Every structure is written in structure tokens, then in C-alpha cells.
Amino acid sequence: MQAVERRTSGVPWVGVLVTVLSVLAMAAISRAVYGSLPELVTTRQPRPGQAGVQVPRIVLATAIPVTVVLLGTLMAGLTVAAHRLRRLVPPALLSPSRSTSLILVVLPPFFVVVHGGLLLRTAGHDFPLEVSVTVALGLLIAGLGKARPLIDPLRFVPGVERARHLGGHGLVAVGGCCVVGAFFLPPMLVSVAAAFAAGAVSMLTVLVPLARLRH
């Protein structure tokens, strides 16, 4: 994959392909259930002192796919721009485009699960939305354990590679626990705990080497 992306000006083709397939899958789901969706979808129930919120079904059917298209375009564009600017930015500070490709491999499928589950549930189908999203979140966290920032100014900080290696294993462990926990604990609680744990692990991979550098 790295060789292909080098010959194609840094475009993360594998990630772009997965993104396109994910958007097509979301479009297919939207088309299949669109007729079963109510004309106005309630996104927030009315409460005392707070009005409810309703959106047209076209918004619900297109919001996430459009977001994925914009996100994929932005990430791919930034990767290509970084590749073109290698003469201005020291190459050692830039991560290879396979890192962006990895993110685009694991992130859009997560949105497919969220989009599909939300539409199926709104259309009246008995879809295990909470469990499915929690499992997808766990897989996403585990996949991101191998990703690297596009521009990496901390690459030369002593111990940062070891910290990232351990942090990657930590994210895989958090993701695995999230997947398993989705079937035995309240999915919402598991998702929130996994998100906080993943954030803590990611912060530690940066803060620990920086703290050691100060000493």
C-alpha cells in the first residue's frame, strides 16, 4: 500500500476506496428505508421549558453520508497537500499517508453502522442500535491504535515511539473490552467509558514523553 501511495502523489487510495464504498452503503440503506421514515423525524423530545426538535427525513437520510464525504475529502486533501509540501517541511516530521489511509479504513464503516442503525430504528425495525454502535466503536478504537498523526513534530522526543507502541496496545485493549462489554453491560455506559479510556491513553502517549523530556 505504501508503494502505491508513493507513486500516486500520496493519495491514500485504500482509505479512499473504503470511504467510497461506505458512502455507497449508506446511500443504499437510505434508499431502502426512505419510504418507511416519517415525514418529520423527532430528534429531541419536548420537555418542560424546552421545545422538541423535528427535522425532515431527507436530513436524517443524508446528514451522516455528507459528513463522511466531507471528512474523507478533507483528510485525503490534507494528505496530498502534506506530500506536495515535503520540500518545505522536513520529511522526518511527516507520517506516511498509510496512517491517513488507516483512519479512512476504520472510521467510515463506523458511520455506516451508526447511519444504518439510526435509520432502521426510526423506520420501525427492531435493530439493536446501542449494542451495534458500541461494538463498532470498540473496533474503531482498536483500529486507531495503529494510526499516527499526519504531521509529527514529537517524533524526535525521546521515548515517544515506545509510548506510542504501548499506547497502541492500550487502545487495542480498550477497543476489545468495549466490544466484549457491549454484550454484558449497558452499551451506553460501555461506550462512554471506552471513549474516556481511549482519550486518556492517547493523552498519556504524548504527556509521558514530554514530562520525561523536561526532567
PDB file of C-alpha atoms in Angstrom:
ATOM      1  CA  MET A   1       0.000   0.000   0.000  1.00  0.00           C
ATOM      2  CA  GLN A   2       2.830   2.375   0.846  1.00  0.00           C
ATOM      3  CA  ALA A   3       4.448   1.836  -2.559  1.00  0.00           C
ATOM      4  CA  VAL A   4       1.189   2.516  -4.375  1.00  0.00           C
ATOM      5  CA  GLU A   5       0.572   5.718  -2.435  1.00  0.00           C
ATOM      6  CA  ARG A   6       4.152   6.930  -3.103  1.00  0.00           C
ATOM      7  CA  ARG A   7       3.636   6.585  -6.836  1.00  0.00           C
ATOM      8  CA  THR A   8       0.290   8.404  -6.701  1.00  0.00           C
ATOM      9  CA  SER A   9       1.325  11.662  -5.034  1.00  0.00           C
ATOM     10  CA  GLY A  10       0.453  10.493  -1.542  1.00  0.00           C
ATOM     11  CA  VAL A  11      -3.246   9.815  -2.165  1.00  0.00           C
ATOM     12  CA  PRO A  12      -4.415   7.233   0.442  1.00  0.00           C
ATOM     13  CA  TRP A  13      -6.177   5.105  -2.146  1.00  0.00           C
ATOM     14  CA  VAL A  14      -7.129   2.235   0.130  1.00  0.00           C
ATOM     15  CA  GLY A  15      -8.803   4.594   2.579  1.00  0.00           C
ATOM     16  CA  VAL A  16     -10.478   6.498  -0.255  1.00  0.00           C
ATOM     17  CA  LEU A  17     -11.863   3.227  -1.630  1.00  0.00           C
ATOM     18  CA  VAL A  18     -13.262   2.199   1.755  1.00  0.00           C
ATOM     19  CA  THR A  19     -14.777   5.661   2.177  1.00  0.00           C
ATOM     20  CA  VAL A  20     -16.480   5.492  -1.230  1.00  0.00           C
ATOM     21  CA  LEU A  21     -17.847   2.016  -0.511  1.00  0.00           C
ATOM     22  CA  SER A  22     -19.091   3.153   2.898  1.00  0.00           C
ATOM     23  CA  VAL A  23     -20.891   6.151   1.386  1.00  0.00           C
ATOM     24  CA  LEU A  24     -22.471   3.889  -1.240  1.00  0.00           C
ATOM     25  CA  ALA A  25     -23.606   1.511   1.509  1.00  0.00           C
ATOM     26  CA  MET A  26     -25.176   4.390   3.446  1.00  0.00           C
ATOM     27  CA  ALA A  27     -26.881   5.643   0.296  1.00  0.00           C
ATOM     28  CA  ALA A  28     -28.291   2.164  -0.343  1.00  0.00           C
ATOM     29  CA  ILE A  29     -29.634   1.949   3.216  1.00  0.00           C
ATOM     30  CA  SER A  30     -31.185   5.412   2.935  1.00  0.00           C
ATOM     31  CA  ARG A  31     -32.890   4.496  -0.303  1.00  0.00           C
ATOM     32  CA  ALA A  32     -34.178   1.188   1.066  1.00  0.00           C
ATOM     33  CA  VAL A  33     -35.849   2.649   4.163  1.00  0.00           C
ATOM     34  CA  TYR A  34     -36.645   6.180   2.996  1.00  0.00           C
ATOM     35  CA  GLY A  35     -40.286   5.401   2.273  1.00  0.00           C
ATOM     36  CA  SER A  36     -40.734   3.993   5.783  1.00  0.00           C
ATOM     37  CA  LEU A  37     -39.399   7.090   7.541  1.00  0.00           C
ATOM     38  CA  PRO A  38     -41.880   9.654   8.889  1.00  0.00           C
ATOM     39  CA  GLU A  39     -42.004  12.953   7.025  1.00  0.00           C
ATOM     40  CA  LEU A  40     -40.717  14.711  10.145  1.00  0.00           C
ATOM     41  CA  VAL A  41     -38.328  12.915  12.462  1.00  0.00           C
ATOM     42  CA  THR A  42     -38.169  13.916  16.113  1.00  0.00           C
ATOM     43  CA  THR A  43     -34.559  14.316  17.177  1.00  0.00           C
ATOM     44  CA  ARG A  44     -35.359  15.791  20.593  1.00  0.00           C
ATOM     45  CA  GLN A  45     -38.439  15.151  22.629  1.00  0.00           C
ATOM     46  CA  PRO A  46     -40.209  18.211  24.090  1.00  0.00           C
ATOM     47  CA  ARG A  47     -39.562  18.843  27.753  1.00  0.00           C
ATOM     48  CA  PRO A  48     -40.873  21.402  30.245  1.00  0.00           C
ATOM     49  CA  GLY A  49     -39.405  24.730  29.164  1.00  0.00           C
ATOM     50  CA  GLN A  50     -37.766  23.196  26.101  1.00  0.00           C
ATOM     51  CA  ALA A  51     -39.381  22.687  22.712  1.00  0.00           C
ATOM     52  CA  GLY A  52     -38.924  19.490  20.767  1.00  0.00           C
ATOM     53  CA  VAL A  53     -36.882  19.381  17.580  1.00  0.00           C
ATOM     54  CA  GLN A  54     -38.024  17.795  14.326  1.00  0.00           C
ATOM     55  CA  VAL A  55     -36.155  17.546  11.038  1.00  0.00           C
ATOM     56  CA  PRO A  56     -37.296  16.441   7.565  1.00  0.00           C
ATOM     57  CA  ARG A  57     -36.466  12.838   6.809  1.00  0.00           C
ATOM     58  CA  ILE A  58     -34.159  13.911   3.974  1.00  0.00           C
ATOM     59  CA  VAL A  59     -31.877  15.460   6.617  1.00  0.00           C
ATOM     60  CA  LEU A  60     -31.725  12.236   8.597  1.00  0.00           C
ATOM     61  CA  ALA A  61     -31.082  10.224   5.430  1.00  0.00           C
ATOM     62  CA  THR A  62     -28.238  12.402   4.158  1.00  0.00           C
ATOM     63  CA  ALA A  63     -26.529  14.077   7.142  1.00  0.00           C
ATOM     64  CA  ILE A  64     -24.063  11.311   8.003  1.00  0.00           C
ATOM     65  CA  PRO A  65     -23.178  10.365   4.386  1.00  0.00           C
ATOM     66  CA  VAL A  66     -22.484  14.013   3.563  1.00  0.00           C
ATOM     67  CA  THR A  67     -20.353  14.323   6.702  1.00  0.00           C
ATOM     68  CA  VAL A  68     -18.318  11.265   5.717  1.00  0.00           C
ATOM     69  CA  VAL A  69     -17.799  12.648   2.201  1.00  0.00           C
ATOM     70  CA  LEU A  70     -16.570  15.973   3.590  1.00  0.00           C
ATOM     71  CA  LEU A  71     -14.362  14.302   6.192  1.00  0.00           C
ATOM     72  CA  GLY A  72     -12.837  11.898   3.683  1.00  0.00           C
ATOM     73  CA  THR A  73     -12.214  14.689   1.196  1.00  0.00           C
ATOM     74  CA  LEU A  74     -10.587  16.848   3.871  1.00  0.00           C
ATOM     75  CA  MET A  75      -8.309  14.098   5.153  1.00  0.00           C
ATOM     76  CA  ALA A  76      -7.285  12.939   1.697  1.00  0.00           C
ATOM     77  CA  GLY A  77      -6.701  16.548   0.639  1.00  0.00           C
ATOM     78  CA  LEU A  78      -4.526  17.251   3.684  1.00  0.00           C
ATOM     79  CA  THR A  79      -2.504  14.114   2.977  1.00  0.00           C
ATOM     80  CA  VAL A  80      -1.900  15.128  -0.626  1.00  0.00           C
ATOM     81  CA  ALA A  81      -1.025  18.677   0.450  1.00  0.00           C
ATOM     82  CA  ALA A  82       1.458  17.360   3.011  1.00  0.00           C
ATOM     83  CA  HIS A  83       3.010  15.172   0.322  1.00  0.00           C
ATOM     84  CA  ARG A  84       3.352  18.155  -2.009  1.00  0.00           C
ATOM     85  CA  LEU A  85       4.875  20.282   0.763  1.00  0.00           C
ATOM     86  CA  ARG A  86       7.571  17.786   1.646  1.00  0.00           C
ATOM     87  CA  ARG A  87      10.151  20.181   0.224  1.00  0.00           C
ATOM     88  CA  LEU A  88       9.092  22.809   2.748  1.00  0.00           C
ATOM     89  CA  VAL A  89       8.508  20.523   5.723  1.00  0.00           C
ATOM     90  CA  PRO A  90      11.266  18.139   6.855  1.00  0.00           C
ATOM     91  CA  PRO A  91      10.199  14.657   5.677  1.00  0.00           C
ATOM     92  CA  ALA A  92      11.096  13.209   9.058  1.00  0.00           C
ATOM     93  CA  LEU A  93       8.267  15.228  10.624  1.00  0.00           C
ATOM     94  CA  LEU A  94       5.625  13.791   8.298  1.00  0.00           C
ATOM     95  CA  SER A  95       3.979  10.437   8.794  1.00  0.00           C
ATOM     96  CA  PRO A  96       3.375   8.278   5.704  1.00  0.00           C
ATOM     97  CA  SER A  97      -0.024   8.535   4.038  1.00  0.00           C
ATOM     98  CA  ARG A  98      -0.814   4.990   5.132  1.00  0.00           C
ATOM     99  CA  SER A  99      -1.712   6.460   8.532  1.00  0.00           C
ATOM    100  CA  THR A 100      -4.456   8.563   6.925  1.00  0.00           C
ATOM    101  CA  SER A 101      -5.485   5.566   4.880  1.00  0.00           C
ATOM    102  CA  LEU A 102      -5.837   3.517   8.074  1.00  0.00           C
ATOM    103  CA  ILE A 103      -8.097   6.157   9.618  1.00  0.00           C
ATOM    104  CA  LEU A 104     -10.240   6.197   6.472  1.00  0.00           C
ATOM    105  CA  VAL A 105     -10.408   2.403   6.607  1.00  0.00           C
ATOM    106  CA  VAL A 106     -11.799   2.217  10.147  1.00  0.00           C
ATOM    107  CA  LEU A 107     -13.793   5.456  10.515  1.00  0.00           C
ATOM    108  CA  PRO A 108     -16.344   5.353   7.628  1.00  0.00           C
ATOM    109  CA  PRO A 109     -17.544   1.795   8.476  1.00  0.00           C
ATOM    110  CA  PHE A 110     -18.297   3.027  11.983  1.00  0.00           C
ATOM    111  CA  PHE A 111     -20.529   5.707  10.492  1.00  0.00           C
ATOM    112  CA  VAL A 112     -22.198   3.082   8.309  1.00  0.00           C
ATOM    113  CA  VAL A 113     -23.287   1.246  11.463  1.00  0.00           C
ATOM    114  CA  VAL A 114     -24.498   4.456  13.121  1.00  0.00           C
ATOM    115  CA  HIS A 115     -26.326   5.628   9.999  1.00  0.00           C
ATOM    116  CA  GLY A 116     -27.881   2.262   9.194  1.00  0.00           C
ATOM    117  CA  GLY A 117     -28.909   1.560  12.763  1.00  0.00           C
ATOM    118  CA  LEU A 118     -30.436   5.005  13.237  1.00  0.00           C
ATOM    119  CA  LEU A 119     -32.467   4.803  10.029  1.00  0.00           C
ATOM    120  CA  LEU A 120     -33.625   1.240  10.640  1.00  0.00           C
ATOM    121  CA  ARG A 121     -34.684   2.072  14.187  1.00  0.00           C
ATOM    122  CA  THR A 122     -36.508   5.214  13.034  1.00  0.00           C
ATOM    123  CA  ALA A 123     -38.237   3.237  10.294  1.00  0.00           C
ATOM    124  CA  GLY A 124     -39.670   0.898  12.921  1.00  0.00           C
ATOM    125  CA  HIS A 125     -37.307  -2.053  12.552  1.00  0.00           C
ATOM    126  CA  ASP A 126     -36.133  -3.948  15.616  1.00  0.00           C
ATOM    127  CA  PHE A 127     -32.436  -3.163  15.253  1.00  0.00           C
ATOM    128  CA  PRO A 128     -30.015  -3.488  18.211  1.00  0.00           C
ATOM    129  CA  LEU A 129     -28.690   0.030  17.734  1.00  0.00           C
ATOM    130  CA  GLU A 130     -26.948   0.512  21.078  1.00  0.00           C
ATOM    131  CA  VAL A 131     -25.094  -2.806  21.009  1.00  0.00           C
ATOM    132  CA  SER A 132     -24.127  -2.425  17.344  1.00  0.00           C
ATOM    133  CA  VAL A 133     -22.773   1.090  17.791  1.00  0.00           C
ATOM    134  CA  THR A 134     -20.831   0.062  20.896  1.00  0.00           C
ATOM    135  CA  VAL A 135     -19.241  -2.871  19.065  1.00  0.00           C
ATOM    136  CA  ALA A 136     -18.411  -0.613  16.119  1.00  0.00           C
ATOM    137  CA  LEU A 137     -16.894   1.946  18.496  1.00  0.00           C
ATOM    138  CA  GLY A 138     -14.695  -0.737  20.039  1.00  0.00           C
ATOM    139  CA  LEU A 139     -13.444  -1.810  16.625  1.00  0.00           C
ATOM    140  CA  LEU A 140     -12.826   1.830  15.712  1.00  0.00           C
ATOM    141  CA  ILE A 141     -10.772   2.462  18.857  1.00  0.00           C
ATOM    142  CA  ALA A 142      -8.753  -0.700  18.282  1.00  0.00           C
ATOM    143  CA  GLY A 143      -8.093   0.276  14.675  1.00  0.00           C
ATOM    144  CA  LEU A 144      -6.994   3.782  15.607  1.00  0.00           C
ATOM    145  CA  GLY A 145      -4.391   2.232  17.899  1.00  0.00           C
ATOM    146  CA  LYS A 146      -2.117   1.888  14.872  1.00  0.00           C
ATOM    147  CA  ALA A 147      -2.706   5.359  13.428  1.00  0.00           C
ATOM    148  CA  ARG A 148      -0.170   8.169  13.543  1.00  0.00           C
ATOM    149  CA  PRO A 149      -0.581  11.956  13.212  1.00  0.00           C
ATOM    150  CA  LEU A 150      -0.071  13.342   9.717  1.00  0.00           C
ATOM    151  CA  ILE A 151       2.440  15.932  10.915  1.00  0.00           C
ATOM    152  CA  ASP A 152       4.550  14.552  13.745  1.00  0.00           C
ATOM    153  CA  PRO A 153       6.692  17.190  15.497  1.00  0.00           C
ATOM    154  CA  LEU A 154       7.119  14.878  18.503  1.00  0.00           C
ATOM    155  CA  ARG A 155       8.831  12.169  16.501  1.00  0.00           C
ATOM    156  CA  PHE A 156      12.266  13.058  17.899  1.00  0.00           C
ATOM    157  CA  VAL A 157      11.164  13.302  21.535  1.00  0.00           C
ATOM    158  CA  PRO A 158      12.984  10.540  23.452  1.00  0.00           C
ATOM    159  CA  GLY A 159      10.670   7.692  24.340  1.00  0.00           C
ATOM    160  CA  VAL A 160       7.755   8.827  22.186  1.00  0.00           C
ATOM    161  CA  GLU A 161       7.893   5.803  19.897  1.00  0.00           C
ATOM    162  CA  ARG A 162       7.865   3.415  22.837  1.00  0.00           C
ATOM    163  CA  ALA A 163       4.995   5.367  24.395  1.00  0.00           C
ATOM    164  CA  ARG A 164       3.038   5.188  21.141  1.00  0.00           C
ATOM    165  CA  HIS A 165       3.744   1.488  20.846  1.00  0.00           C
ATOM    166  CA  LEU A 166       2.386   0.879  24.329  1.00  0.00           C
ATOM    167  CA  GLY A 167      -0.448   3.326  23.703  1.00  0.00           C
ATOM    168  CA  GLY A 168      -1.407   1.449  20.551  1.00  0.00           C
ATOM    169  CA  HIS A 169      -1.642  -1.773  22.527  1.00  0.00           C
ATOM    170  CA  GLY A 170      -3.636   0.084  25.158  1.00  0.00           C
ATOM    171  CA  LEU A 171      -6.151   1.303  22.568  1.00  0.00           C
ATOM    172  CA  VAL A 172      -6.482  -2.217  21.177  1.00  0.00           C
ATOM    173  CA  ALA A 173      -7.185  -3.458  24.705  1.00  0.00           C
ATOM    174  CA  VAL A 174      -9.744  -0.691  25.301  1.00  0.00           C
ATOM    175  CA  GLY A 175     -11.424  -1.480  21.988  1.00  0.00           C
ATOM    176  CA  GLY A 176     -11.538  -5.174  22.756  1.00  0.00           C
ATOM    177  CA  CYS A 177     -13.057  -4.561  26.181  1.00  0.00           C
ATOM    178  CA  CYS A 178     -15.619  -2.266  24.567  1.00  0.00           C
ATOM    179  CA  VAL A 179     -16.649  -4.960  22.094  1.00  0.00           C
ATOM    180  CA  VAL A 180     -16.989  -7.634  24.782  1.00  0.00           C
ATOM    181  CA  GLY A 181     -18.639  -5.320  27.289  1.00  0.00           C
ATOM    182  CA  ALA A 182     -21.343  -4.366  24.787  1.00  0.00           C
ATOM    183  CA  PHE A 183     -22.902  -7.817  25.257  1.00  0.00           C
ATOM    184  CA  PHE A 184     -22.781  -7.939  29.054  1.00  0.00           C
ATOM    185  CA  LEU A 185     -23.126  -4.352  30.317  1.00  0.00           C
ATOM    186  CA  PRO A 186     -25.301  -1.356  29.421  1.00  0.00           C
ATOM    187  CA  PRO A 187     -23.979  -0.367  25.972  1.00  0.00           C
ATOM    188  CA  MET A 188     -24.196   3.361  26.610  1.00  0.00           C
ATOM    189  CA  LEU A 189     -22.129   3.056  29.784  1.00  0.00           C
ATOM    190  CA  VAL A 190     -19.562   0.920  27.970  1.00  0.00           C
ATOM    191  CA  SER A 191     -19.317   3.416  25.087  1.00  0.00           C
ATOM    192  CA  VAL A 192     -18.764   6.395  27.369  1.00  0.00           C
ATOM    193  CA  ALA A 193     -16.207   4.530  29.470  1.00  0.00           C
ATOM    194  CA  ALA A 194     -14.347   3.355  26.373  1.00  0.00           C
ATOM    195  CA  ALA A 195     -14.285   6.858  24.889  1.00  0.00           C
ATOM    196  CA  PHE A 196     -12.831   8.324  28.096  1.00  0.00           C
ATOM    197  CA  ALA A 197     -10.326   5.487  28.426  1.00  0.00           C
ATOM    198  CA  ALA A 198      -9.206   5.889  24.806  1.00  0.00           C
ATOM    199  CA  GLY A 199      -8.787   9.630  25.329  1.00  0.00           C
ATOM    200  CA  ALA A 200      -6.743   9.050  28.483  1.00  0.00           C
ATOM    201  CA  VAL A 201      -4.455   6.553  26.746  1.00  0.00           C
ATOM    202  CA  SER A 202      -3.935   8.918  23.816  1.00  0.00           C
ATOM    203  CA  MET A 203      -3.099  11.811  26.144  1.00  0.00           C
ATOM    204  CA  LEU A 204      -0.617   9.704  28.097  1.00  0.00           C
ATOM    205  CA  THR A 205       1.262   8.719  24.933  1.00  0.00           C
ATOM    206  CA  VAL A 206       2.019  12.421  24.455  1.00  0.00           C
ATOM    207  CA  LEU A 207       2.327  13.713  28.021  1.00  0.00           C
ATOM    208  CA  VAL A 208       4.584  10.992  29.438  1.00  0.00           C
ATOM    209  CA  PRO A 209       7.444  11.501  26.928  1.00  0.00           C
ATOM    210  CA  LEU A 210       7.124  15.283  27.248  1.00  0.00           C
ATOM    211  CA  ALA A 211       7.253  15.045  31.046  1.00  0.00           C
ATOM    212  CA  ARG A 212      10.393  12.917  30.867  1.00  0.00           C
ATOM    213  CA  LEU A 213      11.932  15.390  28.451  1.00  0.00           C
ATOM    214  CA  ARG A 214      11.539  18.210  30.983  1.00  0.00           C
ATOM    215  CA  HIS A 215      13.474  16.185  33.524  1.00  0.00           C
TER     216      HIS A 215
END
